[in-house]
Amino acid sequence: MDFAKTYHFHPGFAFRREGFGGVLYHYEGIKPDPRISFIDSPFLIDLLERVDCGPLQALIDAVAGRFQLGEPEVTTIRDFFTTLHSRGALVP
């Protein structure tokens, strides 16, 4: 995954905010659908709302600076985006 690129959601993928965080779902109109993933972090859902605003690394850097995140937290964010990319949810 190239964090220098801007990503967006692949068609068929969407997310919805919930009290516990949110739900990421993929619906193609073929069975078995939809595929659902639960995201138990409102913070990560906030990041998803900004994913297509510029390069991912710029978003990660801005968030890390704003909230004074350490390397473990930054790694968690990078892993989150990498997982979504590997599942086909995020595309450049």
PDB file of C-alpha atoms in Angstrom:
ATOM      1  CA  MET A   1       0.000   0.000   0.000  1.00  0.00           C
ATOM      2  CA  ASP A   2       1.345   3.398  -0.990  1.00  0.00           C
ATOM      3  CA  PHE A   3       0.503   5.868   1.764  1.00  0.00           C
ATOM      4  CA  ALA A   4       1.606   8.742  -0.460  1.00  0.00           C
ATOM      5  CA  LYS A   5      -1.537   8.200  -2.576  1.00  0.00           C
ATOM      6  CA  THR A   6      -5.082   9.400  -2.038  1.00  0.00           C
ATOM      7  CA  TYR A   7      -7.555   6.539  -1.614  1.00  0.00           C
ATOM      8  CA  HIS A   8     -11.320   6.263  -1.846  1.00  0.00           C
ATOM      9  CA  PHE A   9     -13.860   3.537  -1.268  1.00  0.00           C
ATOM     10  CA  HIS A  10     -14.266   1.007  -4.036  1.00  0.00           C
ATOM     11  CA  PRO A  11     -17.845   0.922  -5.389  1.00  0.00           C
ATOM     12  CA  GLY A  12     -19.988  -1.360  -3.284  1.00  0.00           C
ATOM     13  CA  PHE A  13     -18.182  -0.502  -0.049  1.00  0.00           C
ATOM     14  CA  ALA A  14     -19.634   1.931   2.455  1.00  0.00           C
ATOM     15  CA  PHE A  15     -19.610   2.542   6.172  1.00  0.00           C
ATOM     16  CA  ARG A  16     -22.108   3.690   8.727  1.00  0.00           C
ATOM     17  CA  ARG A  17     -21.406   5.333  12.064  1.00  0.00           C
ATOM     18  CA  GLU A  18     -22.793   3.580  15.137  1.00  0.00           C
ATOM     19  CA  GLY A  19     -22.544   4.263  18.872  1.00  0.00           C
ATOM     20  CA  PHE A  20     -19.719   1.733  19.292  1.00  0.00           C
ATOM     21  CA  GLY A  21     -17.797   2.936  16.233  1.00  0.00           C
ATOM     22  CA  GLY A  22     -19.219   1.813  12.928  1.00  0.00           C
ATOM     23  CA  VAL A  23     -20.009  -0.835  10.373  1.00  0.00           C
ATOM     24  CA  LEU A  24     -18.178  -1.314   7.088  1.00  0.00           C
ATOM     25  CA  TYR A  25     -20.201  -3.230   4.559  1.00  0.00           C
ATOM     26  CA  HIS A  26     -19.813  -4.447   1.009  1.00  0.00           C
ATOM     27  CA  TYR A  27     -22.791  -5.164  -1.173  1.00  0.00           C
ATOM     28  CA  GLU A  28     -22.495  -6.395  -4.767  1.00  0.00           C
ATOM     29  CA  GLY A  29     -25.982  -7.769  -5.263  1.00  0.00           C
ATOM     30  CA  ILE A  30     -24.847 -11.397  -5.311  1.00  0.00           C
ATOM     31  CA  LYS A  31     -25.128 -13.882  -2.497  1.00  0.00           C
ATOM     32  CA  PRO A  32     -23.787 -14.000   0.137  1.00  0.00           C
ATOM     33  CA  ASP A  33     -24.211 -10.269   0.644  1.00  0.00           C
ATOM     34  CA  PRO A  34     -23.612  -8.011   2.375  1.00  0.00           C
ATOM     35  CA  ARG A  35     -20.223  -8.674   3.895  1.00  0.00           C
ATOM     36  CA  ILE A  36     -20.017  -6.758   7.151  1.00  0.00           C
ATOM     37  CA  SER A  37     -17.092  -5.714   9.337  1.00  0.00           C
ATOM     38  CA  PHE A  38     -17.511  -4.048  12.704  1.00  0.00           C
ATOM     39  CA  ILE A  39     -15.156  -1.208  13.563  1.00  0.00           C
ATOM     40  CA  ASP A  40     -15.142  -0.698  17.308  1.00  0.00           C
ATOM     41  CA  SER A  41     -13.431   2.691  17.259  1.00  0.00           C
ATOM     42  CA  PRO A  42     -15.203   6.010  16.671  1.00  0.00           C
ATOM     43  CA  PHE A  43     -11.709   7.456  16.083  1.00  0.00           C
ATOM     44  CA  LEU A  44     -11.098   5.129  13.103  1.00  0.00           C
ATOM     45  CA  ILE A  45     -14.536   5.930  11.701  1.00  0.00           C
ATOM     46  CA  ASP A  46     -13.612   9.617  11.899  1.00  0.00           C
ATOM     47  CA  LEU A  47     -10.547   8.835   9.793  1.00  0.00           C
ATOM     48  CA  LEU A  48     -12.646   6.990   7.216  1.00  0.00           C
ATOM     49  CA  GLU A  49     -14.722  10.127   6.764  1.00  0.00           C
ATOM     50  CA  ARG A  50     -11.536  11.929   5.671  1.00  0.00           C
ATOM     51  CA  VAL A  51      -9.846   9.173   3.688  1.00  0.00           C
ATOM     52  CA  ASP A  52     -10.366  10.773   0.268  1.00  0.00           C
ATOM     53  CA  CYS A  53      -9.177  14.262   1.247  1.00  0.00           C
ATOM     54  CA  GLY A  54      -5.554  13.721   0.243  1.00  0.00           C
ATOM     55  CA  PRO A  55      -2.636  11.352   0.653  1.00  0.00           C
ATOM     56  CA  LEU A  56      -3.132   8.921   3.519  1.00  0.00           C
ATOM     57  CA  GLN A  57       0.271   9.723   4.961  1.00  0.00           C
ATOM     58  CA  ALA A  58      -0.692  13.399   5.266  1.00  0.00           C
ATOM     59  CA  LEU A  59      -3.851  12.385   7.140  1.00  0.00           C
ATOM     60  CA  ILE A  60      -1.900  10.065   9.442  1.00  0.00           C
ATOM     61  CA  ASP A  61       0.743  12.725  10.105  1.00  0.00           C
ATOM     62  CA  ALA A  62      -1.886  15.379  10.855  1.00  0.00           C
ATOM     63  CA  VAL A  63      -3.771  13.112  13.254  1.00  0.00           C
ATOM     64  CA  ALA A  64      -0.577  11.933  14.957  1.00  0.00           C
ATOM     65  CA  GLY A  65       0.517  15.520  15.503  1.00  0.00           C
ATOM     66  CA  ARG A  66      -2.876  16.784  16.615  1.00  0.00           C
ATOM     67  CA  PHE A  67      -3.432  14.021  19.163  1.00  0.00           C
ATOM     68  CA  GLN A  68       0.240  13.426  20.029  1.00  0.00           C
ATOM     69  CA  LEU A  69       0.044   9.773  19.026  1.00  0.00           C
ATOM     70  CA  GLY A  70       2.996   7.495  19.576  1.00  0.00           C
ATOM     71  CA  GLU A  71       4.380   4.937  17.184  1.00  0.00           C
ATOM     72  CA  PRO A  72       2.098   2.103  18.432  1.00  0.00           C
ATOM     73  CA  GLU A  73      -1.023   4.167  17.706  1.00  0.00           C
ATOM     74  CA  VAL A  74       0.299   5.267  14.308  1.00  0.00           C
ATOM     75  CA  THR A  75       1.076   1.635  13.470  1.00  0.00           C
ATOM     76  CA  THR A  76      -2.503   0.683  14.406  1.00  0.00           C
ATOM     77  CA  ILE A  77      -3.858   3.329  12.018  1.00  0.00           C
ATOM     78  CA  ARG A  78      -1.548   2.217   9.204  1.00  0.00           C
ATOM     79  CA  ASP A  79      -2.530  -1.437   9.807  1.00  0.00           C
ATOM     80  CA  PHE A  80      -6.214  -0.475   9.720  1.00  0.00           C
ATOM     81  CA  PHE A  81      -5.847   1.194   6.313  1.00  0.00           C
ATOM     82  CA  THR A  82      -3.676  -1.652   5.027  1.00  0.00           C
ATOM     83  CA  THR A  83      -6.333  -4.189   6.020  1.00  0.00           C
ATOM     84  CA  LEU A  84      -9.047  -2.215   4.238  1.00  0.00           C
ATOM     85  CA  HIS A  85      -6.851  -1.977   1.152  1.00  0.00           C
ATOM     86  CA  SER A  86      -6.133  -5.727   1.173  1.00  0.00           C
ATOM     87  CA  ARG A  87      -9.876  -6.418   1.392  1.00  0.00           C
ATOM     88  CA  GLY A  88     -10.448  -4.240  -1.670  1.00  0.00           C
ATOM     89  CA  ALA A  89     -12.352  -1.564   0.238  1.00  0.00           C
ATOM     90  CA  LEU A  90      -9.836   1.225  -0.423  1.00  0.00           C
ATOM     91  CA  VAL A  91      -8.440   1.888  -3.869  1.00  0.00           C
ATOM     92  CA  PRO A  92      -6.168   4.661  -5.168  1.00  0.00           C
TER      93      PRO A  92
END
